[in-house]
Structures are given as C-alpha cells and as structure tokens.
C-alpha cells in the first residue's frame, strides 16, 4: 500500500486499546458481582435504575479511554470548563444545526482524533500537514457520521483493527448524542450519578480514604468565584500518585534539619549563595537553572560541609547526623547517563576545591530505590533509604509516579535536593513534576533559581538563542537576526517531502542532497581518522590503563559533534541518518557493506538498563576490533577497562549513535550540535524540545529544518495537564 495507508495503520495504533479492554473488564466484573449477590437493598436498586437510565457504562468507558489517551500523552488529568457567559460555536452535522461549547468540542476531539487521521487518506483536498487543525470539528464529524464505516472498510486493515474502529466510532456517536443540547451544569449532574466515578472533597482528602475506594475515575469540582466552573478528572492511580507525592513533600518540609557549618567560596554569586542556604536550612529544596549556571558546583558546597562535619565529629557531637560512611550521601538521576555526568561534575567541583573526597557511584533512581522487574520499589515509607542527603539531578525528567516513589523513601530528618532545568523537556512518563513544583506558591521559599550562566556569556549566541526560545512571546525576527550575525549559530534551510496526490515526490534540497550530507559527515572525519588508526593499531586489552586512556580520548573526539533529531522517522530522523552514516563509515574504512550490523568503529548507545553488564540507558560505547581477525569485535564503554563481546549485547536494545533523538541527549554535552527536523515531525515539535537540543551544545549549533517547522517549534510550548498543584 502507499504511504497513506501506512499512516492509517499508524493512526489506528490506538494507544487506548488497553484502556478499552480494561474498562470492559471492570464493567463485566461489576455486572457479575451485582448478579452474584443479587443486591436487594432498596437504595442500591434505586441507584442501579438511575445508572441504567443514564447509560453509565458508555460514559464510564468513554472517560476511561479519554483519560488513558491523555495519560499516554503525558497528562495526568483532564479538566473541562465553561465560562459563565460562554457562547457555543455553531455548526452543521448531517444537515442538522448544532451548537457545541468549547469543552464539548475538547472531549469529542480527544476521542475522535485517531479516526480524523484516517479521514486524511480519503480527502483529496487536504495535504498531510495538520488536517485536523485546518478543518473544523463540525466538518470532520459530518464526514465521519455521513460515511461511517465506509471510511475504514476501504482501507487494508485486519478484522481486529476494523472492529476497534467500529467500537471507537460507536463511542464517538454516543458521546456526541450525550453532549449536544446540554450544558456543563447538566453534564456535572450526570457525572455525580455515576457509580464508577467518585468526587474529591476535604473529608476524603484528610482521611486519604480514596485509596480504599474502588472507583476507577476520580473527579473534583472547582468553582472560581462564580466566574468559571470546571471539573478535573483523574484515573485513580494518577490521582493517588499526585496525592501521595504532595503529602510526602509536605511531610519532608515539616522535618527539622540541623544546618551544616558552611564555608562559602568567594567566587559564588548571590544566587548560588541563596541556593546553598535554602538547601542547608530545609529538608526539601529545589535548585533550578540553565546550563552553566552552577547547580552542581553550588550543591558541592553542601557535600564539602558534610565531609567536614563527618571529619570533625567526636563523641560529644551526637547531634550531627552525618558519618564517614559513604552511605550518608546518595547521588541519583533518572537515567544512567545523567547519573554518570552528575558524578563527574560533582567530583570535578570537589577536586577544584581541593577536597580529598572520593564520591560513591551515582545511581539511576530506579537502582537507588531498588525498583526491579515488578516495578515496585524495595525502599519506601516503611523501609526508607539510609542516606542523610539525597541529591537528584535532571529532575525535569521525573514523572509523577517515580517522583512519588522517591520522596516516599526519604527517611525523617534527611535532606532531598532536586536539581534541574525547568525549561527542558518534561518526563517521558506522565506528569511535569519539576515545572509543577516550581509554580506552586507554597513551595517558593524552598525554590532557588540560578540564571547567571558561566558557560554562555551575555554575548554568547547559543545563550541568547536559548533565552529567546524561553521567552513567553518569542521574538522571531530577533532569532533570525541571531542566526545571521552570530558565528556560533547556523541555520540550513531544507525542503521536505511535498505532497503530490496520490504519490510523494522528493525535491532537491533533501538530506540526500550531497551538500547537506557532506556537511554532516565532515564533522565526523576526525572520529573516523581515529578509528582508522585503531584498525591499524588495535587496543591493548592486556593493558587496562591504556584501554581506559584510549576510550576516553576517543570519547572526547566523538563528543566534538553530534546529530540530534526530533524523532525516529522520516528523512531527517535518527534512523535514516544513522543508516546513511553507517554506509559512509563502512565506505571510508573500506569495510564490507551491509554484511554485519557490528563493525569496527560503530558508535552505539544503550537503550535499556542492563545491571548484569553494568550498562545503563543512554551509555555510549565503541565497537572495536581487538585482534588481527576482523571478526573479533568488542564494545568498549567509558570508564570501563574491559570490552564486552558483541554477542553478549542484544541488538534490540542497541542503536547506532551518530544521531540520536533529542530526548536521549538529555544530560549530555557536545561541542557542536546539529539539530534535524522537518514538517513531518510537526506533532513532536515544541519550544522545550528545541531549547533542550540547543543547550546540549557548548560551542556551535547548526539547525537543519524548514522555516515553517522551526518557527512553529519555538512558538509551541509543551502543555502538560497535571493536577499536582490541586493537592497542595
């Protein structure tokens, strides 16, 4: 089939399939339970009749699927609201005049978007770019209801896929019939009558009794001085995670800690001194700032004070909690790569201060908490961590559930310090914990923000570009001025795939154009030259120090340049770029083409933690020939003196690392960064994504993109809908 049909299949991946199945199971079990026990209580019978009357099962299934879809997109809540004097939009569906409020359109769009993507394949008047955004909801629903099952019957889909689409279509139709000619007040009354929904009130919150209530969907009515009424919905697990997170943070804040005796270095600025004092005097603190603002160096002063307190303690100083045991300090980050970078930065800060202290290994948060295959942590409120200071870097990558596990495992009297850049990408998991915590008024006293960057001076092009991207109202002309005037910034205009129904035609200035690809490959020539030398003089496995020195030097060369893509797919995605550079690599080294996925010099990235081999998600390694025979290949990783045979590594959790996604680059730094994306990545683009990519660079940024895609990206903030602030 054509690309259109591939797109159709992708669109009907329907992430909420699991939600639909679970909601069906819940309803079935509820029906079986009622039948088995034959409820005869008069009140229960009355409730059942009310439930049946308003068809509670369809409403429950609809909201369960909608919330699950939202959760897959990173949102922990769904909030619908209607202003007191809001006027509904007018439209026509099946020749019937219809008025829908904004909140009604919101619900219908969430449910119908996967099917609207299919409509694109059946409408010849539209291109592939943002169909749903360009066509009104009324027009799309009119097409959907008019053609119905015909739309997907014409596609090459499996019987199971067609069944799922039919079920989704029926769900949309029921919701539409339910919503039209209603207002939010009437809809709220319906929700209150649902047996599988439960509301949040002060009494429930005080008792935390929702944890004992077997209701899958939680809702809260919010009234703001009669100006706007809204309802916020959670899946029960999401509500519980946010509730528990807020409760545990409040508990930590109430803990008293003994301030350490600090010796503040003279080279710290006022913001850093404030941050140190905040962390020193509170059991919970947040230190945020962009690259080079000194977050790690600042927190190093507490580590130094901890060490000095341990050394000076005697038998009469029992009030000091700290011991010489390295377990008194824990360093952690969401990924292995971020943990490694954190440890290196902190150790460098200690060495700079001439403090003779060897830090223990920084760990991933999963490893720190003992989260194994079951997904449940070994350490929790009943079995807390033993450390007295827990420092977590790259906290912007924390999802709500992992953050909840972390704060619940902090022992009474210990300090928890979160470090991060609130402007970076949010977590892959649902929630935006760091950004949420930074906005909560009651937490402002324990939040210190660092804005003075030592990596990027006031006249640094990269620093200015990052600042412009972060602005609420982005100054597009100023950004283009920066690209024209600053030597550290370069924008390479590309053209992307153009739609020429019914086929796609490439046009000149694509990645395949020699001008573009040569600019990318030439930045890796220094790495290729080093690899050629190692082919002539293989690493000496019998000399661990020599191996370590060779790999560290090779890593420095490789880190001079990196390609960061917005997504995996498309001509400007990391999969295509890595395939192209692999062929270029093999040609340069005169190695056999396409015979083996493993070859001398292949840079690789670990995609999944492997504790047995001591490898973590994001680790970079090099496949090197270790003997005269070309089939003797091992992969060497930074800070490891021994290679790992390629047959011990699962190819499914390994990726070639000439190019990586921007998400995977978090916690890393490179001299020169090339950022690649085009119009096909439109749904992935955001200002946080571009900011994260730009700030991975220390000296040079080159962006390969279309003008339209870039301008859209820097003007599109990521909106994560969360309910954490409602819990404080």
XYZ file of C-alpha atoms in Angstrom:
728
model
C 0.000 0.000 0.000
C 1.009 3.650 -0.249
C 2.417 5.879 2.469
C -1.129 6.992 3.133
C -2.114 3.520 4.182
C 0.961 3.149 6.367
C -0.053 6.385 8.004
C -3.530 4.978 8.522
C -2.188 1.945 10.299
C -0.011 4.164 12.493
C -3.003 6.329 13.323
C -5.017 3.352 14.466
C -2.283 2.141 16.783
C -4.909 3.347 19.250
C -2.874 3.512 22.434
C -6.093 3.307 24.417
C -6.810 -0.309 23.343
C -5.671 -1.436 26.763
C -7.974 1.134 28.359
C -10.944 -0.054 26.345
C -10.252 -3.659 27.318
C -9.813 -2.788 30.991
C -12.977 -0.688 31.093
C -14.920 -3.559 29.517
C -13.481 -5.911 32.135
C -14.401 -3.577 35.004
C -17.963 -3.263 33.737
C -18.240 -7.025 33.266
C -16.973 -7.758 36.768
C -19.334 -5.150 38.218
C -22.270 -6.741 36.404
C -21.222 -10.225 37.553
C -20.831 -9.035 41.151
C -24.273 -7.444 41.195
C -25.807 -10.553 39.688
C -23.992 -12.896 42.058
C -25.007 -11.076 45.206
C -28.446 -10.083 43.883
C -28.496 -6.736 45.600
C -31.865 -6.262 47.244
C -31.179 -3.109 49.197
C -33.776 -0.550 48.165
C -31.259 2.250 47.923
C -28.946 0.147 45.798
C -31.824 -0.786 43.491
C -32.702 2.879 43.127
C -29.108 3.698 42.285
C -28.952 0.882 39.723
C -32.062 2.169 37.988
C -30.557 5.635 37.831
C -27.313 4.259 36.469
C -29.098 2.231 33.831
C -31.262 5.178 32.915
C -28.313 7.404 32.045
C -26.319 4.568 30.469
C -23.430 4.817 32.887
C -21.398 2.095 31.216
C -20.915 4.085 27.999
C -19.989 7.254 29.875
C -17.528 5.379 32.067
C -15.896 3.660 29.080
C -15.655 6.957 27.222
C -13.938 8.769 30.079
C -11.676 5.839 30.880
C -10.463 5.767 27.264
C -10.126 9.554 27.087
C -8.112 9.673 30.323
C -5.919 6.795 29.165
C -5.261 8.594 25.876
C -4.379 11.721 27.842
C -2.063 9.699 30.096
C -0.186 8.299 27.089
C 0.424 11.897 26.015
C 1.907 12.806 29.410
C -1.163 14.387 31.041
C -2.305 13.149 34.455
C -5.641 14.989 34.407
C -8.376 16.140 32.091
C -10.041 19.426 33.009
C -13.188 20.649 31.282
C -14.563 24.088 31.965
C -17.192 26.502 30.803
C -17.198 30.227 31.366
C -20.412 31.671 32.759
C -21.174 33.672 29.620
C -19.510 31.393 27.061
C -21.321 31.260 23.721
C -21.291 27.866 21.955
C -19.932 27.623 18.424
C -22.480 26.990 15.698
C -22.139 24.344 13.008
C -23.978 21.764 10.971
C -23.780 17.991 11.091
C -25.868 15.868 8.738
C -27.922 18.940 7.815
C -28.727 19.473 11.485
C -27.821 22.801 13.083
C -25.648 22.069 16.120
C -24.160 24.234 18.877
C -21.197 22.916 20.849
C -19.370 24.574 23.725
C -15.570 24.556 23.744
C -15.449 21.862 26.461
C -17.733 19.627 24.400
C -15.521 20.027 21.356
C -12.496 19.224 23.512
C -13.934 15.865 24.593
C -15.037 14.922 21.088
C -11.662 15.843 19.578
C -9.682 13.754 22.078
C -11.846 10.743 21.310
C -12.042 11.260 17.562
C -8.508 12.376 16.620
C -7.264 8.838 15.735
C -10.156 8.467 13.303
C -9.775 12.000 11.945
C -6.253 10.985 10.940
C -7.854 8.293 8.749
C -10.110 10.810 7.076
C -6.969 12.435 5.676
C -6.427 9.395 3.474
C -9.900 9.766 1.975
C -9.920 13.536 1.310
C -8.057 14.705 -1.776
C -8.334 18.392 -0.966
C -6.001 18.266 2.017
C -2.251 17.790 2.425
C -0.553 15.823 5.160
C 0.079 18.856 7.378
C -2.242 19.243 10.354
C -5.525 18.338 8.718
C -7.470 18.340 11.964
C -6.196 21.790 12.844
C -7.248 23.225 9.475
C -10.710 21.654 9.239
C -13.454 22.448 11.719
C -14.682 19.803 14.112
C -18.158 20.125 12.635
C -16.910 19.339 9.130
C -14.933 16.325 10.324
C -17.823 14.949 12.357
C -20.138 15.481 9.399
C -17.825 13.400 7.199
C -17.455 10.793 9.921
C -21.174 10.377 10.570
C -22.093 10.539 6.879
C -19.626 7.934 5.647
C -19.272 5.990 8.871
C -17.879 2.520 8.428
C -17.178 3.121 4.728
C -14.059 5.128 5.619
C -12.095 2.256 7.062
C -13.776 -0.543 5.115
C -11.902 0.843 2.095
C -8.558 0.515 3.868
C -6.389 -2.552 4.049
C -6.965 -3.307 7.717
C -7.211 -6.508 9.694
C -10.556 -7.688 11.012
C -9.426 -6.828 14.545
C -8.458 -3.298 13.513
C -11.824 -2.768 11.844
C -13.584 -3.979 14.975
C -11.651 -1.480 17.074
C -12.537 1.339 14.714
C -16.198 0.360 14.736
C -16.179 0.340 18.523
C -14.473 3.735 18.620
C -16.949 5.152 16.108
C -19.879 3.974 18.236
C -18.277 5.590 21.298
C -17.932 8.929 19.478
C -21.529 8.784 18.299
C -22.829 8.088 21.823
C -20.764 10.910 23.291
C -21.959 13.310 20.615
C -25.591 12.451 21.305
C -24.970 12.861 25.019
C -23.294 16.270 24.690
C -25.407 18.121 22.183
C -28.086 20.367 23.617
C -26.573 20.152 27.126
C -24.520 22.485 29.293
C -21.803 21.822 31.858
C -24.241 22.006 34.774
C -26.383 19.197 33.363
C -23.285 17.185 32.479
C -21.942 17.626 36.019
C -25.170 16.200 37.428
C -24.731 13.147 35.205
C -21.192 12.625 36.458
C -22.324 12.790 40.081
C -24.695 9.890 39.476
C -22.067 7.566 38.037
C -21.329 4.508 40.159
C -17.728 4.188 38.947
C -16.861 7.870 39.493
C -16.150 9.396 42.894
C -15.698 13.011 43.858
C -12.926 14.573 45.942
C -13.846 16.651 48.971
C -11.997 17.913 52.050
C -13.098 14.996 54.233
C -11.853 12.421 51.752
C -8.521 14.229 51.360
C -7.972 14.475 55.119
C -8.605 10.777 55.588
C -6.976 9.713 52.307
C -9.953 7.412 52.029
C -9.864 7.368 48.234
C -7.092 4.793 48.470
C -9.685 2.455 49.944
C -12.447 3.291 47.454
C -12.664 1.029 44.438
C -13.632 3.733 41.935
C -11.541 3.894 38.752
C -12.217 7.572 38.000
C -11.759 10.478 40.415
C -13.170 13.950 39.805
C -13.066 17.293 41.534
C -15.424 20.236 41.050
C -13.680 23.594 41.001
C -15.546 26.876 41.409
C -13.670 30.150 40.998
C -15.816 32.986 42.345
C -18.682 32.002 40.050
C -16.678 33.145 37.017
C -15.767 29.743 35.695
C -16.864 26.261 36.692
C -14.673 23.300 35.859
C -14.306 19.598 36.564
C -10.954 17.844 36.791
C -10.778 14.083 36.169
C -8.043 11.581 37.081
C -7.609 7.878 36.666
C -7.486 6.611 40.248
C -3.810 5.632 40.050
C -2.803 9.075 38.756
C -4.758 10.833 41.497
C -3.202 8.618 44.155
C 0.323 9.244 42.858
C -0.142 13.032 42.857
C -1.884 12.994 46.232
C 0.833 10.862 47.823
C 3.598 12.954 46.243
C 2.148 16.154 47.698
C 1.647 14.540 51.104
C 5.195 13.176 51.255
C 6.686 16.526 50.210
C 4.672 18.270 52.920
C 5.906 15.716 55.452
C 9.547 16.264 54.434
C 9.111 20.042 54.635
C 7.895 19.725 58.224
C 11.077 17.901 59.207
C 13.711 19.872 61.117
C 17.310 19.586 59.909
C 20.481 20.756 61.598
C 22.216 23.290 59.332
C 25.751 22.387 58.362
C 28.634 24.754 59.016
C 29.468 26.149 55.611
C 32.499 27.912 54.238
C 31.161 29.861 51.265
C 33.740 30.278 48.464
C 34.307 33.847 47.351
C 33.663 33.023 43.688
C 29.975 32.208 44.243
C 27.388 34.755 43.131
C 24.415 35.877 45.242
C 22.034 33.435 43.577
C 24.311 30.499 44.378
C 24.705 31.627 47.994
C 20.920 31.838 48.298
C 20.571 28.357 46.825
C 23.113 26.934 49.303
C 21.287 28.486 52.242
C 17.925 27.200 51.013
C 19.273 23.654 50.705
C 21.171 23.885 54.003
C 18.199 25.015 56.060
C 15.421 22.869 54.588
C 14.786 19.160 54.384
C 13.416 19.605 50.865
C 14.758 22.076 48.315
C 14.714 22.720 44.571
C 17.569 24.350 42.653
C 16.860 25.151 39.019
C 18.855 26.828 36.292
C 20.023 26.524 32.722
C 23.338 25.077 31.522
C 26.416 26.547 33.153
C 24.575 28.313 35.972
C 26.461 26.290 38.590
C 23.791 23.983 40.025
C 26.233 21.141 40.620
C 29.035 23.392 41.885
C 26.593 25.030 44.278
C 25.392 21.788 45.776
C 29.020 20.627 46.032
C 29.435 23.098 48.895
C 26.928 21.074 50.932
C 28.806 17.887 50.138
C 32.039 19.530 51.308
C 30.334 20.660 54.517
C 29.030 17.118 55.010
C 32.539 15.737 54.723
C 33.957 18.344 57.100
C 31.198 17.667 59.624
C 31.996 13.969 59.500
C 35.724 14.572 59.998
C 35.281 16.969 62.903
C 32.667 14.921 64.733
C 33.622 13.499 68.095
C 31.728 11.636 70.789
C 30.217 14.855 72.141
C 28.693 15.810 68.810
C 25.879 13.311 68.743
C 23.502 15.897 67.321
C 25.277 15.747 63.960
C 23.626 13.134 61.803
C 26.444 12.525 59.381
C 29.017 9.777 59.477
C 32.122 8.961 57.475
C 30.137 6.147 55.857
C 29.661 6.936 52.167
C 26.018 5.904 52.562
C 25.329 9.282 54.170
C 25.179 10.771 50.664
C 23.221 9.484 47.654
C 23.613 10.800 44.119
C 20.931 9.894 41.613
C 19.388 10.843 38.282
C 16.584 9.437 36.125
C 18.981 7.886 33.579
C 22.363 6.186 33.796
C 23.943 8.760 31.504
C 22.657 11.671 33.590
C 23.852 9.953 36.774
C 27.319 9.477 35.309
C 27.537 13.126 34.212
C 26.353 14.267 37.618
C 29.033 12.291 39.416
C 31.735 13.593 37.079
C 30.622 17.213 37.540
C 30.388 16.929 41.304
C 33.744 15.182 41.569
C 35.313 17.929 39.421
C 33.839 20.573 41.734
C 35.321 18.813 44.772
C 38.700 18.481 43.080
C 38.639 22.182 42.182
C 38.019 22.993 45.863
C 40.966 20.716 46.823
C 38.672 18.472 48.856
C 40.045 14.946 49.145
C 36.755 13.093 48.908
C 36.013 10.196 46.596
C 32.308 10.049 45.812
C 30.468 6.771 45.664
C 28.800 5.737 42.427
C 25.858 7.851 41.292
C 22.852 5.659 40.506
C 19.697 5.774 38.493
C 16.671 6.483 40.667
C 15.342 3.027 39.838
C 18.544 1.440 41.104
C 18.665 3.676 44.197
C 15.127 2.656 45.149
C 15.611 -0.981 44.219
C 12.909 -0.996 41.542
C 13.136 -4.334 39.772
C 11.087 -6.238 37.253
C 7.946 -5.979 39.373
C 8.027 -2.206 39.108
C 7.686 -1.837 42.881
C 10.457 -0.183 44.939
C 12.378 -2.002 47.643
C 12.678 1.250 49.617
C 9.549 3.134 50.633
C 7.958 4.878 53.617
C 8.103 1.659 55.665
C 11.667 0.862 54.598
C 13.309 4.242 53.910
C 16.693 4.918 52.379
C 19.574 5.245 54.854
C 21.194 8.305 53.271
C 21.146 11.674 55.018
C 21.432 13.771 51.858
C 19.862 12.684 48.561
C 20.754 14.790 45.529
C 18.795 14.174 42.323
C 19.982 15.761 39.073
C 17.991 16.239 35.833
C 14.800 16.363 37.880
C 12.870 17.671 34.862
C 12.855 14.041 33.679
C 10.889 12.891 36.737
C 7.388 11.577 36.094
C 4.803 11.755 38.858
C 4.924 8.057 39.808
C 8.724 7.853 40.010
C 8.812 11.131 41.957
C 6.254 9.711 44.382
C 8.361 6.596 44.937
C 11.425 8.773 45.520
C 10.008 11.190 48.093
C 8.220 8.419 49.995
C 11.586 6.675 50.581
C 13.299 9.677 52.243
C 13.868 8.988 55.923
C 12.843 11.514 58.614
C 15.461 14.221 59.071
C 17.201 13.637 55.743
C 17.597 16.235 53.013
C 16.233 15.830 49.487
C 17.645 18.239 46.890
C 16.268 18.351 43.351
C 18.437 19.871 40.615
C 17.227 20.583 37.122
C 16.280 22.910 34.320
C 12.535 23.530 34.407
C 12.646 24.738 30.797
C 13.841 21.399 29.424
C 11.714 18.568 28.128
C 9.277 17.058 30.581
C 9.461 13.416 31.587
C 8.673 10.630 29.147
C 6.278 9.335 31.799
C 3.138 11.258 32.696
C 3.467 14.465 34.676
C 5.706 17.535 34.774
C 6.846 17.337 38.374
C 9.719 19.827 38.417
C 7.835 22.502 36.450
C 4.751 21.974 38.644
C 6.684 22.237 41.904
C 8.382 25.443 40.731
C 4.983 27.065 40.148
C 3.302 26.108 43.438
C 3.141 29.219 45.697
C 3.648 27.362 48.989
C 6.934 25.907 47.704
C 8.511 29.182 46.583
C 10.566 29.597 49.812
C 12.431 26.333 49.128
C 12.994 27.014 45.411
C 16.182 28.761 44.295
C 16.662 29.702 40.654
C 20.070 30.306 39.081
C 20.125 32.479 35.952
C 23.759 33.630 35.607
C 25.406 31.257 33.169
C 29.179 30.818 33.154
C 29.112 28.606 30.085
C 27.294 31.177 27.977
C 28.322 34.801 28.410
C 25.868 37.642 27.844
C 27.041 37.937 24.247
C 27.035 34.185 23.558
C 24.937 33.294 20.527
C 23.885 29.932 21.992
C 22.922 31.558 25.299
C 20.947 34.293 23.560
C 19.157 31.788 21.332
C 18.228 29.650 24.352
C 16.967 32.775 26.131
C 14.870 33.826 23.145
C 13.309 30.362 22.861
C 12.350 30.503 26.543
C 10.544 33.815 26.225
C 6.780 33.721 26.646
C 6.347 35.749 23.468
C 9.064 34.569 21.102
C 10.662 37.317 19.000
C 11.020 35.526 15.660
C 12.823 38.406 13.865
C 15.351 38.580 16.712
C 16.025 34.848 16.421
C 16.676 35.136 12.684
C 18.945 38.119 13.391
C 20.974 35.937 15.770
C 21.427 33.267 13.101
C 22.661 35.852 10.614
C 25.053 37.680 12.934
C 26.471 35.078 15.334
C 29.158 32.701 14.112
C 28.192 30.078 16.701
C 24.752 29.708 15.082
C 23.896 28.375 11.645
C 20.543 27.601 10.034
C 20.491 25.344 6.983
C 17.212 25.649 5.089
C 15.887 22.340 3.823
C 12.913 21.310 1.782
C 10.871 18.358 2.897
C 8.662 15.830 1.197
C 5.986 17.540 -0.861
C 2.566 16.013 -1.322
C 1.562 15.383 -4.919
C -1.538 13.234 -4.708
C -1.557 10.317 -4.860
C 2.234 9.916 -4.568
C 5.015 11.653 -2.683
C 7.803 13.278 -4.691
C 11.151 14.380 -3.318
C 12.522 17.740 -4.277
C 16.074 18.955 -4.495
C 17.326 20.107 -1.138
C 16.674 16.980 0.940
C 19.094 15.107 3.200
C 20.166 13.023 0.200
C 21.477 16.171 -1.426
C 25.280 15.930 -1.372
C 25.645 19.443 0.011
C 23.658 18.606 3.137
C 25.046 15.179 3.865
C 28.644 16.255 3.279
C 28.269 18.959 5.927
C 27.162 16.302 8.387
C 29.779 13.708 7.518
C 32.722 16.109 7.515
C 32.112 16.786 11.214
C 32.787 13.113 11.943
C 36.015 12.905 9.922
C 38.225 13.395 12.990
C 36.455 10.461 14.636
C 36.805 8.310 11.505
C 40.528 9.085 11.337
C 40.957 7.940 14.943
C 39.065 4.755 14.131
C 41.324 4.077 11.151
C 44.383 4.309 13.398
C 42.801 1.854 15.848
C 42.242 -0.527 12.943
C 45.963 -0.425 12.273
C 46.935 -0.500 15.963
C 44.171 -2.259 17.957
C 43.625 -1.528 21.642
C 45.904 -3.413 24.009
C 43.430 -5.468 26.058
C 46.212 -6.642 28.345
C 46.848 -3.054 29.483
C 43.727 -1.731 31.292
C 45.163 1.755 31.799
C 45.951 2.034 28.098
C 42.421 0.856 27.207
C 40.871 3.411 29.523
C 43.029 6.211 28.125
C 42.253 5.212 24.533
C 38.475 5.057 25.075
C 38.373 8.344 26.983
C 40.325 10.051 24.224
C 38.077 8.517 21.580
C 35.017 9.701 23.509
C 36.355 13.253 23.582
C 36.789 13.159 19.820
C 33.346 11.674 19.251
C 31.710 14.249 21.537
C 33.005 17.097 19.431
C 29.929 16.696 17.238
C 26.515 15.037 17.491
C 23.352 14.967 15.391
C 20.151 15.370 17.408
C 16.858 14.625 15.669
C 13.318 15.414 16.724
C 12.102 11.879 16.052
C 12.999 8.457 14.680
C 11.140 8.552 11.377
C 11.474 10.459 8.149
C 14.473 11.508 6.107
C 15.641 13.783 8.931
C 15.001 11.252 11.714
C 17.815 9.446 13.515
C 17.057 6.054 11.910
C 17.598 7.289 8.350
C 20.618 9.422 9.274
C 22.299 6.571 11.160
C 21.734 4.206 8.227
C 23.269 6.721 5.833
C 26.272 7.430 8.061
C 26.794 3.705 8.602
C 27.222 3.200 4.858
C 29.518 6.222 4.721
C 31.540 4.840 7.656
C 31.960 1.424 6.005
C 32.986 3.043 2.721
C 35.562 5.286 4.413
C 37.131 2.306 6.200
C 36.779 0.036 3.131
C 34.787 -2.486 5.166
C 32.232 -4.923 3.649
C 28.890 -3.210 3.101
C 25.768 -4.498 4.802
C 27.060 -7.923 5.829
C 27.011 -7.443 9.587
C 25.391 -4.987 11.970
C 28.592 -4.962 14.021
C 31.698 -3.380 12.533
C 34.883 -1.691 13.675
C 34.260 1.850 14.866
C 30.483 1.588 15.149
C 29.361 4.056 17.868
C 26.449 2.618 19.838
C 24.022 3.724 22.517
C 22.385 1.519 25.149
C 18.593 1.836 25.103
C 17.797 -0.189 28.224
C 19.465 -0.726 31.596
C 21.492 -3.943 31.902
C 22.610 -4.278 35.513
C 24.431 -7.563 34.878
C 26.796 -5.850 32.429
C 26.781 -2.552 34.309
C 25.285 -0.696 31.345
C 22.590 1.956 31.541
C 20.111 3.638 29.247
C 21.985 6.330 27.310
C 25.514 4.895 27.711
C 27.729 5.396 24.643
C 30.273 2.814 23.536
C 32.503 1.932 20.579
C 32.693 -1.368 18.758
C 36.386 -2.034 18.128
C 38.431 -4.763 16.542
C 40.663 -6.229 19.235
C 42.855 -8.564 17.219
C 44.144 -9.287 13.756
C 40.969 -11.177 12.883
C 38.185 -8.796 11.773
C 35.504 -10.850 13.497
C 36.995 -10.267 16.952
C 34.855 -7.313 17.940
C 34.173 -5.922 21.400
C 32.320 -2.859 22.625
C 34.153 -0.506 24.961
C 32.391 1.962 27.231
C 33.695 4.989 29.062
C 35.231 4.306 32.496
C 35.386 0.546 31.800
C 38.744 -1.146 31.273
C 37.328 -4.274 29.641
C 35.355 -4.654 26.461
C 32.106 -6.589 26.082
C 31.814 -9.168 23.322
C 29.224 -8.137 20.750
C 27.342 -11.421 21.070
C 26.551 -10.519 24.699
C 24.672 -7.399 23.590
C 21.074 -7.627 22.415
C 20.765 -5.754 19.128
C 17.179 -4.797 20.017
C 18.392 -2.577 22.868
C 21.347 -1.123 20.957
C 21.273 1.760 18.485
C 23.935 3.301 16.263
C 24.772 6.657 17.842
C 25.924 9.020 15.119
C 22.474 10.540 15.510
C 20.155 10.306 18.497
C 16.821 11.789 19.448
C 16.810 14.988 21.453
C 15.100 13.107 24.305
C 18.053 10.709 24.517
C 20.531 13.606 24.602
C 19.319 14.954 27.948
C 22.153 15.045 30.461
C 24.820 15.144 27.708
C 27.018 17.903 26.276
C 28.752 18.232 22.912
C 30.955 20.889 21.351
C 28.915 21.172 18.165
C 25.291 20.052 17.788
C 23.369 19.602 14.541
C 19.594 19.617 15.135
C 17.467 17.989 12.424
C 13.704 18.045 11.858
C 11.175 18.907 9.185
C 7.432 19.282 8.689
C 6.846 15.556 9.145
C 7.866 15.960 12.797
C 5.261 18.686 13.389
C 3.429 16.837 16.165
C 6.676 16.258 18.079
C 7.953 19.821 17.983
C 7.909 22.219 20.924
C 9.988 25.073 22.289
C 11.167 22.808 25.128
C 12.424 20.277 22.580
C 14.430 22.888 20.654
C 15.691 24.522 23.877
C 16.913 21.148 25.156
C 18.720 20.458 21.879
C 20.306 23.918 21.655
C 21.598 23.774 25.226
C 23.368 20.453 24.598
C 25.942 22.479 22.610
C 28.924 24.242 24.147
C 30.399 25.961 21.086
C 28.318 25.592 17.935
C 24.674 24.958 16.904
C 23.556 24.112 13.376
C 19.863 23.587 12.651
C 18.666 21.696 9.572
C 14.971 22.446 9.162
C 12.285 24.137 7.187
C 11.480 27.706 8.130
C 7.859 26.776 8.882
C 8.762 23.845 11.161
C 11.347 25.839 13.112
C 9.109 28.854 13.684
C 6.253 26.611 14.744
C 8.503 24.720 17.154
C 9.847 27.749 19.022
C 6.331 29.159 19.369
C 4.722 25.943 20.632
C 5.086 25.437 24.384
C 4.518 21.952 25.727
C 1.328 21.886 27.717
C 1.186 19.111 30.271
C -2.118 18.980 32.096
C -1.458 17.867 35.654
C -3.258 18.031 38.982
C -0.292 18.220 41.357
C -0.947 21.878 42.251
C -4.501 20.955 43.302
C -3.059 18.669 46.000
C -1.281 21.456 47.917
